[in-house]
Amino acid sequence: MTDRAALPPSLQEIASCVSGYDPQALPVAQAQDFIARLVQPIQAIEFRPVRDALGRVLARDIVSAIDVPAHDNSAMDGFALRGAELRSDATTRLRIVGSGLAGQNFRGEVPAQACVRITTGAVMPAGLDTVVPQEFTQLDGEHVLVPAGLLLPGDNRRLAGEDLARGEAALSAGRLLRPADLGLLASLGLAEVPVRRRLRVAFFSTGDELRSIGEPLDAGCVYDSNRYTVWGMLQRLGVDAIDLGVVRDDPAALREAFTQAAACADAVITSGGVSVGEADHTKRVMAELGDVLFWRIAMRPGRPMAIGRIGQAPHQAILFGLPGNPVAVMVTFYAFVREALLRMAGAAPQPPLLLRAASTTALRKKPGRTEFQRGIVSRAADGRWQVAVTGAQGSGILRSMSQANGMVLLHHEQGNVAAGDEVDVLPFDGLI
Ligand code: AMP
Ligand code: MG
């Protein structure tokens, strides 16, 4: 892929900027810092109709060319009046001289001691600044009675430009567009939106023990599940996911897969074959075809990981070589890959929303590594959040991930947790 910024820094240059960089025992925060420096946003921009822009990254600031709303208007169904004519000591009696409906304005002059029947969204008649909701009034022939002490001048009136003033920045570049943003763009009358092109991410699984769905499961083999979790996580990020299948532990097959992936994608995600004890060829081919570091991260699960660039310029892609264990794949994706892909897509990622919840049990935790334990968050009887970890936390037990609705985030320096202690939880809702 070619439309990235020119001359990115080398991996060595990046490492020298990360304080306390130790590839053999890399804290999660340092690994995140490294990756944030490694990736570059794609540059290409395209214009999409508003609805197609959902989940896409806004490429330019959107400045409002109009006031939204365009006129002062009523926030209620009721009667528009002059706030200065409200009596504070007695009922105010006003003559009804007409009506203004949303889309059909009242255009006349309103004499003193008079009012106009009005509906929500209707333009405020000239000179009137306050609306009394209909349910607080009484009708008396052609007059309306407004009780004392109910209203202040300006009540129930929306001001022109109070949502967005002309010339104001409505949305900033880098925003991942959500439903409210589509509405905001539509309220400005925009038909098309400048967004970054979709990120292309190729992925494949490595390992001779892996079988694809539909194949018989020979002795000692497992079905490849990582390509399904990775695909699902990529779908939620709104990238173009390119599935390159299961690649045998064979140098020629691996070379071909990496070369093809780098040529067609901005990023390549693999799983398996990056552990220290690996006898297979994955690491060797990665090193041969790219500029790749092999890390041991101070975390659980998900210790081994390969990171770098793969392929020859201009067909280079960012490589995330994730560990093979099914839980480790997901945890490392959420810890590192998700934010990196958002940055590459041109988004300005927000820090994840964490919940504080009381752990229902004691948790053993060694300081000096970050742990992501799978947990089920619920409301305790007293209304506070509580979290129960999902039994066995082995990194091959994918069911723990499926049962969980969040991850208990035990920070690098943190030690044992006593039952009832509050811990940070990363809820899956919002993340996936
Ligand atoms: P590795 O990181 O290659 O040493 O793999 C660690 C463990 O994860 C091994 O038990 C593998 O069989 C398993 N594993 C690796 N890749 C996959 C996959 N795509 N689907 C399911 N399990 C896998
Ligand atoms: Mg393996």
Coordinates of C-alpha atoms and ligand atoms in Angstrom, one line a residue:
M1 CA 0.0 0.0 0.0
T2 CA 1.4 3.4 -0.8
D3 CA -0.8 6.2 0.6
R4 CA 1.0 6.5 3.9
A5 CA 3.2 9.3 5.1
A6 CA 6.7 9.2 3.8
L7 CA 9.8 7.9 5.6
P8 CA 8.6 6.4 8.8
P9 CA 11.1 6.0 11.6
S10 CA 13.0 2.7 11.9
L11 CA 12.2 0.2 14.7
Q12 CA 15.5 1.1 16.4
E13 CA 14.6 4.8 16.3
I14 CA 11.2 4.0 17.9
A15 CA 12.7 1.8 20.5
S16 CA 15.1 4.5 21.6
C17 CA 12.2 6.9 22.2
V18 CA 10.4 4.4 24.5
S19 CA 11.8 4.8 28.0
G20 CA 12.8 1.6 29.7
Y21 CA 12.4 -0.4 26.5
D22 CA 13.2 -4.1 27.2
P23 CA 12.1 -6.5 24.5
Q24 CA 12.5 -9.4 26.8
A25 CA 10.2 -8.1 29.5
L26 CA 8.2 -5.3 28.0
P27 CA 5.5 -3.7 30.1
V28 CA 2.2 -3.3 28.4
A29 CA 2.3 0.5 28.5
Q30 CA 5.7 0.5 26.8
A31 CA 4.5 -1.9 24.1
Q32 CA 1.5 0.4 23.5
D33 CA 3.7 3.4 23.4
F34 CA 6.0 1.7 20.8
I35 CA 3.1 0.7 18.6
A36 CA 1.6 4.2 18.7
R37 CA 4.9 5.5 17.4
L38 CA 5.2 2.8 14.8
V39 CA 1.9 3.2 13.0
Q40 CA 0.9 6.0 10.6
P41 CA -2.5 7.0 9.5
I42 CA -3.5 6.3 5.9
Q43 CA -4.0 9.4 3.8
A44 CA -6.5 8.6 1.1
I45 CA -9.9 10.3 1.5
E46 CA -13.2 9.5 -0.2
F47 CA -16.6 11.1 0.0
R48 CA -19.5 8.9 1.2
P49 CA -23.2 9.5 1.6
V50 CA -24.0 10.3 5.3
R51 CA -25.4 6.8 6.1
D52 CA -22.4 5.0 4.6
A53 CA -20.2 7.1 6.9
L54 CA -21.3 5.2 10.0
G55 CA -18.3 3.8 11.7
R56 CA -15.9 5.5 9.3
V57 CA -13.3 8.0 10.3
L58 CA -14.0 11.7 9.5
A59 CA -11.1 13.0 7.3
R60 CA -11.7 16.8 7.7
D61 CA -13.2 19.1 10.3
I62 CA -16.8 19.9 9.6
V63 CA -17.6 23.5 10.0
S64 CA -21.3 24.5 10.1
A65 CA -22.3 26.8 7.2
I66 CA -25.7 27.5 8.9
D67 CA -27.1 28.1 12.3
V68 CA -28.8 25.0 13.7
P69 CA -31.6 25.6 14.5
A70 CA -31.9 28.4 11.9
H71 CA -34.5 30.4 14.0
D72 CA -35.5 30.8 17.6
N73 CA -38.3 28.3 18.0
S74 CA -40.6 26.8 20.6
A75 CA -39.5 23.8 22.7
M76 CA -43.1 23.0 23.7
D77 CA -46.7 23.0 22.5
G78 CA -48.3 26.0 24.2
F79 CA -48.5 29.8 23.8
A80 CA -45.7 32.1 22.8
L81 CA -45.7 35.4 24.7
R82 CA -43.6 38.4 25.8
G83 CA -41.8 37.4 29.0
A84 CA -41.9 41.1 30.1
E85 CA -45.7 40.9 30.2
L86 CA -45.8 38.1 32.8
R87 CA -47.2 39.2 36.1
S88 CA -45.4 37.9 39.1
D89 CA -48.2 38.6 41.6
A90 CA -51.3 37.5 39.7
T91 CA -52.5 35.5 36.7
T92 CA -51.5 36.9 33.4
R93 CA -54.4 37.2 30.8
L94 CA -53.4 37.3 27.2
R95 CA -55.5 37.4 24.0
I96 CA -54.8 34.7 21.4
V97 CA -54.2 36.4 18.1
G98 CA -53.2 33.4 15.9
S99 CA -51.3 30.3 15.7
G100 CA -47.8 29.2 14.5
L101 CA -47.2 25.6 13.6
A102 CA -43.9 23.8 12.9
G103 CA -43.3 24.5 9.2
Q104 CA -46.1 27.2 9.0
N105 CA -44.9 30.3 10.7
F106 CA -47.1 33.0 12.3
R107 CA -46.1 36.1 10.3
G108 CA -48.2 38.9 11.8
E109 CA -47.6 41.5 14.4
V110 CA -48.4 40.6 17.9
P111 CA -50.1 43.5 19.8
A112 CA -49.5 44.1 23.5
Q113 CA -51.1 41.7 26.0
A114 CA -51.5 39.1 23.3
C115 CA -50.1 35.7 22.5
V116 CA -49.8 33.1 19.7
R117 CA -50.7 29.4 20.0
I118 CA -47.5 27.5 19.0
T119 CA -46.3 24.0 18.5
T120 CA -42.9 22.5 19.2
G121 CA -40.4 23.5 16.6
A122 CA -42.5 26.4 15.3
V123 CA -40.6 29.7 14.7
M124 CA -41.1 32.2 17.5
P125 CA -43.2 35.1 16.2
A126 CA -41.4 38.4 16.1
G127 CA -41.1 40.1 19.5
L128 CA -42.1 37.0 21.5
D129 CA -39.5 35.3 23.6
T130 CA -41.2 32.9 26.0
V131 CA -43.5 29.8 25.7
V132 CA -46.0 28.7 28.3
P133 CA -46.7 25.0 28.0
Q134 CA -50.4 24.3 27.2
E135 CA -50.9 22.0 30.2
F136 CA -50.2 24.9 32.6
T137 CA -52.8 27.2 31.0
Q138 CA -56.6 27.7 31.1
L139 CA -58.6 29.0 28.2
D140 CA -61.1 31.7 28.7
G141 CA -62.8 32.3 25.4
E142 CA -60.3 34.1 23.2
H143 CA -57.9 34.5 26.1
V144 CA -55.4 32.3 27.8
L145 CA -54.7 32.4 31.6
V146 CA -51.1 31.9 32.7
P147 CA -50.6 31.3 36.5
A148 CA -48.1 33.6 38.4
G149 CA -44.7 32.4 39.3
L150 CA -44.5 29.7 36.7
L151 CA -42.2 31.1 34.1
L152 CA -39.2 33.2 33.6
P153 CA -38.7 35.2 30.4
G154 CA -37.0 33.0 27.7
D155 CA -38.4 29.7 29.1
N156 CA -39.2 27.0 26.6
R157 CA -37.6 28.8 23.7
R158 CA -34.7 27.4 21.7
L159 CA -32.3 29.9 20.4
A160 CA -31.1 30.0 16.8
G161 CA -27.7 28.4 16.6
E162 CA -27.9 26.9 20.1
D163 CA -27.1 23.4 18.6
L164 CA -24.5 24.7 16.2
A165 CA -23.6 28.3 15.4
R166 CA -22.6 29.2 11.8
G167 CA -18.8 28.9 11.5
E168 CA -18.5 26.6 14.6
A169 CA -16.7 23.3 14.3
A170 CA -19.4 20.6 14.3
L171 CA -17.1 17.6 14.2
S172 CA -13.4 17.2 14.2
A173 CA -11.3 15.2 11.8
G174 CA -10.4 11.8 13.3
R175 CA -13.8 11.2 14.7
L176 CA -15.2 7.7 14.4
L177 CA -18.7 8.6 13.2
R178 CA -21.5 7.4 15.4
P179 CA -25.3 7.6 15.0
A180 CA -25.6 11.0 16.7
D181 CA -22.9 12.3 14.3
L182 CA -24.9 11.1 11.2
G183 CA -27.8 13.1 12.5
L184 CA -25.6 16.2 13.1
L185 CA -24.2 16.0 9.6
A186 CA -27.7 15.7 8.2
S187 CA -28.9 18.7 10.3
L188 CA -26.3 20.7 8.5
G189 CA -27.7 19.6 5.2
L190 CA -24.6 17.7 4.1
A191 CA -25.2 14.9 1.6
E192 CA -21.7 13.6 1.5
V193 CA -19.0 13.3 4.1
P194 CA -15.2 13.2 3.7
V195 CA -13.9 10.0 5.3
R196 CA -10.6 8.1 5.2
R197 CA -10.7 5.1 3.0
R198 CA -11.3 1.9 4.9
L199 CA -8.3 0.2 6.3
R200 CA -7.4 -3.2 4.8
V201 CA -6.3 -5.9 7.2
A202 CA -5.2 -9.3 6.0
F203 CA -5.0 -12.2 8.5
F204 CA -4.1 -15.8 8.6
S205 CA -3.4 -18.6 11.1
T206 CA -0.2 -20.6 11.3
G207 CA 0.4 -24.0 12.7
D208 CA 0.5 -27.5 11.3
E209 CA -1.9 -28.8 13.9
L210 CA -4.7 -26.5 12.6
R211 CA -7.6 -27.8 10.6
S212 CA -10.2 -25.7 8.9
I213 CA -14.0 -26.3 9.3
G214 CA -15.1 -29.1 7.0
E215 CA -11.8 -31.0 7.3
P216 CA -11.6 -34.1 9.4
L217 CA -9.9 -33.6 12.8
D218 CA -6.9 -35.8 12.8
A219 CA -5.3 -37.0 16.0
G220 CA -3.5 -34.1 17.8
C221 CA -5.2 -31.5 15.7
V222 CA -7.5 -28.6 16.6
Y223 CA -9.9 -26.6 14.5
D224 CA -8.7 -23.1 13.7
S225 CA -10.8 -20.8 15.8
N226 CA -8.5 -17.7 15.7
R227 CA -9.5 -16.8 12.2
Y228 CA -13.1 -16.5 13.4
T229 CA -12.4 -14.4 16.5
V230 CA -10.0 -12.2 14.6
W231 CA -12.5 -11.8 11.8
G232 CA -15.2 -10.8 14.3
M233 CA -13.0 -8.3 16.1
L234 CA -12.0 -6.7 12.7
Q235 CA -15.7 -6.5 11.6
R236 CA -16.5 -4.5 14.8
L237 CA -13.7 -2.1 13.9
G238 CA -15.2 -1.5 10.4
V239 CA -12.1 -2.5 8.5
D240 CA -11.9 -4.6 5.3
A241 CA -10.9 -8.0 6.6
I242 CA -9.0 -10.2 4.1
D243 CA -8.9 -13.9 5.2
L244 CA -5.9 -15.7 3.9
G245 CA -6.7 -19.0 5.6
V246 CA -4.6 -21.4 7.5
V247 CA -1.0 -21.4 6.3
R248 CA 1.1 -24.6 6.7
D249 CA 4.4 -24.5 8.6
D250 CA 6.3 -24.5 5.4
P251 CA 8.7 -21.7 4.4
A252 CA 7.5 -21.4 0.8
A253 CA 3.8 -21.3 1.9
L254 CA 4.6 -18.7 4.7
R255 CA 6.7 -16.6 2.3
E256 CA 3.9 -16.5 -0.2
A257 CA 1.2 -15.7 2.4
F258 CA 3.3 -12.8 3.9
T259 CA 4.1 -11.4 0.5
Q260 CA 0.5 -11.5 -0.6
A261 CA -0.7 -10.0 2.7
A262 CA 1.8 -7.2 2.6
A263 CA 0.9 -6.4 -1.0
C264 CA -2.9 -6.2 -0.5
A265 CA -3.2 -4.8 3.1
D266 CA -2.2 -2.0 5.4
A267 CA -1.8 -4.4 8.3
V268 CA -1.3 -8.1 8.6
I269 CA -2.4 -10.1 11.6
T270 CA -1.1 -13.6 12.2
S271 CA -1.6 -16.0 15.1
G272 CA 0.7 -18.7 16.3
G273 CA 4.3 -19.5 15.8
V274 CA 5.9 -16.6 17.8
S275 CA 6.6 -18.3 21.1
V276 CA 10.2 -18.7 22.3
G277 CA 10.1 -22.5 22.0
E278 CA 8.6 -22.5 18.5
A279 CA 10.2 -25.0 16.2
D280 CA 8.3 -23.8 13.2
H281 CA 9.3 -21.4 10.4
T282 CA 7.0 -18.5 11.1
K283 CA 9.4 -16.4 13.0
R284 CA 12.3 -17.0 10.6
V285 CA 10.2 -16.1 7.6
M286 CA 8.9 -13.0 9.3
A287 CA 12.4 -11.8 10.0
E288 CA 13.5 -12.7 6.5
L289 CA 10.7 -10.7 4.8
G290 CA 10.5 -7.7 7.1
D291 CA 11.8 -5.6 9.8
V292 CA 10.4 -7.4 12.8
L293 CA 10.9 -7.5 16.6
F294 CA 10.0 -10.5 18.8
W295 CA 8.8 -9.4 22.1
R296 CA 8.1 -11.0 25.4
I297 CA 5.5 -8.8 27.0
A298 CA 5.0 -8.6 30.8
M299 CA 1.4 -9.6 30.6
R300 CA -0.9 -12.6 31.0
P301 CA -2.2 -14.0 28.8
G302 CA -0.4 -13.1 25.6
R303 CA 3.3 -13.0 26.4
P304 CA 5.0 -13.5 23.0
M305 CA 4.3 -11.2 20.1
A306 CA 6.0 -10.1 16.9
I307 CA 5.7 -6.5 15.7
G308 CA 7.2 -4.6 12.8
R309 CA 6.9 -4.1 9.1
I310 CA 6.6 -6.8 6.5
G311 CA 7.2 -6.8 2.8
Q312 CA 9.2 -4.5 0.5
A313 CA 8.4 -0.9 0.1
P314 CA 6.0 0.2 -1.4
H315 CA 4.2 -3.0 -0.6
Q316 CA 4.9 -2.9 3.2
A317 CA 2.4 -3.5 5.9
I318 CA 2.4 -3.3 9.7
L319 CA 2.7 -6.8 11.1
F320 CA 1.1 -8.0 14.3
G321 CA 2.3 -11.5 15.0
L322 CA 0.0 -12.6 17.8
P323 CA 0.4 -15.7 20.0
G324 CA -1.6 -18.8 19.0
N325 CA -3.6 -19.4 22.1
P326 CA -7.2 -18.4 21.5
V327 CA -7.6 -16.2 24.6
A328 CA -4.2 -14.7 24.1
V329 CA -5.2 -13.7 20.5
M330 CA -8.2 -11.7 21.7
V331 CA -6.4 -10.1 24.7
T332 CA -3.4 -9.0 22.6
F333 CA -5.8 -7.7 19.9
Y334 CA -7.7 -5.6 22.5
A335 CA -4.5 -4.5 24.3
F336 CA -2.5 -3.5 21.2
V337 CA -4.0 -4.1 17.8
R338 CA -7.4 -2.4 18.2
E339 CA -5.9 1.0 19.0
A340 CA -3.2 0.7 16.4
L341 CA -5.7 -0.1 13.7
L342 CA -7.8 2.9 14.8
R343 CA -4.8 5.1 14.5
M344 CA -3.9 3.7 11.1
A345 CA -7.5 4.3 10.0
G346 CA -7.0 8.0 11.0
A347 CA -9.0 8.0 14.2
A348 CA -8.0 9.7 17.4
P349 CA -8.6 6.9 19.8
Q350 CA -10.1 7.6 23.2
P351 CA -8.8 5.9 26.3
P352 CA -11.1 2.9 27.1
L353 CA -13.9 3.4 29.6
L354 CA -13.1 1.4 32.7
L355 CA -15.6 0.4 35.4
R356 CA -14.6 0.1 39.1
A357 CA -16.1 -3.1 40.5
A358 CA -15.7 -5.1 43.7
S359 CA -14.1 -8.5 43.1
T360 CA -16.3 -11.2 44.5
T361 CA -13.2 -13.3 45.3
A362 CA -9.6 -12.9 46.2
L363 CA -7.3 -12.8 43.1
R364 CA -3.6 -13.8 43.0
K365 CA -1.5 -11.3 41.1
K366 CA 2.2 -10.8 40.9
P367 CA 3.5 -7.3 40.6
G368 CA 5.5 -6.7 37.4
R369 CA 3.0 -7.8 34.8
T370 CA -0.4 -6.8 33.5
E371 CA -3.2 -9.4 33.8
F372 CA -6.4 -9.5 31.8
Q373 CA -8.7 -11.9 33.7
R374 CA -12.0 -12.7 32.2
G375 CA -14.9 -11.6 34.4
I376 CA -18.7 -11.3 34.7
V377 CA -19.8 -7.9 35.9
S378 CA -23.2 -7.6 37.6
R379 CA -25.0 -5.3 40.0
A380 CA -24.6 -6.2 43.7
A381 CA -27.6 -6.0 46.0
D382 CA -26.4 -2.6 47.2
G383 CA -26.4 -1.3 43.6
R384 CA -22.6 -1.3 43.2
W385 CA -20.8 -3.1 40.4
Q386 CA -19.2 -6.4 41.3
V387 CA -17.1 -8.7 39.1
A388 CA -16.6 -12.5 39.4
V389 CA -13.8 -14.0 37.3
T390 CA -14.8 -16.9 35.1
G391 CA -13.1 -19.8 36.7
A392 CA -10.1 -21.3 35.0
Q393 CA -8.1 -18.5 33.3
G394 CA -5.9 -20.7 31.0
S395 CA -5.1 -18.9 27.8
G396 CA -6.5 -21.8 25.7
I397 CA -9.9 -21.7 27.4
L398 CA -11.9 -19.7 24.9
R399 CA -15.1 -20.4 26.8
S400 CA -13.9 -18.1 29.6
M401 CA -13.9 -15.2 27.0
S402 CA -17.3 -16.2 25.6
Q403 CA -18.9 -16.3 29.1
A404 CA -17.3 -13.0 30.2
N405 CA -18.8 -9.6 29.7
G406 CA -15.5 -7.8 30.5
M407 CA -11.9 -8.2 31.5
V408 CA -10.6 -7.5 34.9
L409 CA -7.5 -5.3 34.3
L410 CA -4.9 -6.0 36.9
H411 CA -2.2 -3.3 36.4
H412 CA 1.5 -3.8 36.1
E413 CA 2.4 -2.7 39.7
Q414 CA -0.7 -4.2 41.3
G415 CA -0.4 -7.2 43.7
N416 CA -2.9 -9.6 45.2
V417 CA -6.5 -8.5 45.4
A418 CA -8.6 -9.3 48.5
A419 CA -12.3 -10.3 48.1
G420 CA -14.4 -7.1 48.1
D421 CA -11.5 -4.9 46.8
E422 CA -12.4 -2.7 43.9
V423 CA -10.6 -3.5 40.6
D424 CA -10.7 -1.9 37.1
V425 CA -12.9 -3.7 34.5
L426 CA -12.8 -3.2 30.8
P427 CA -16.4 -3.9 29.7
F428 CA -16.7 -5.7 26.3
D429 CA -19.7 -3.4 25.5
G430 CA -18.1 -0.4 23.8
L431 CA -15.0 -2.4 23.0
I432 CA -16.4 -5.0 20.7
Ligands
AMP1 P1 1.6 -21.2 19.4 O1 1.5 -19.8 19.8 O2 1.8 -21.4 18.0 O3 2.6 -21.9 20.2 O4 0.2 -21.9 19.8 C1 -0.2 -21.9 21.2 C2 -1.4 -22.8 21.3 O5 -2.5 -22.2 20.6 C3 -1.3 -24.2 20.7 O6 -1.9 -25.1 21.6 C4 -2.0 -24.1 19.4 O7 -2.5 -25.4 19.0 C5 -3.1 -23.1 19.7 N1 -3.5 -22.5 18.5 C6 -2.6 -21.8 17.6 N2 -3.3 -21.3 16.6 C7 -4.6 -21.6 16.8 C8 -5.8 -21.3 16.1 N3 -5.7 -20.6 14.9 N4 -6.9 -21.8 16.5 C9 -7.0 -22.5 17.7 N5 -5.9 -22.8 18.4 C10 -4.7 -22.4 18.0
MG2 MG 2.5 -23.2 17.0

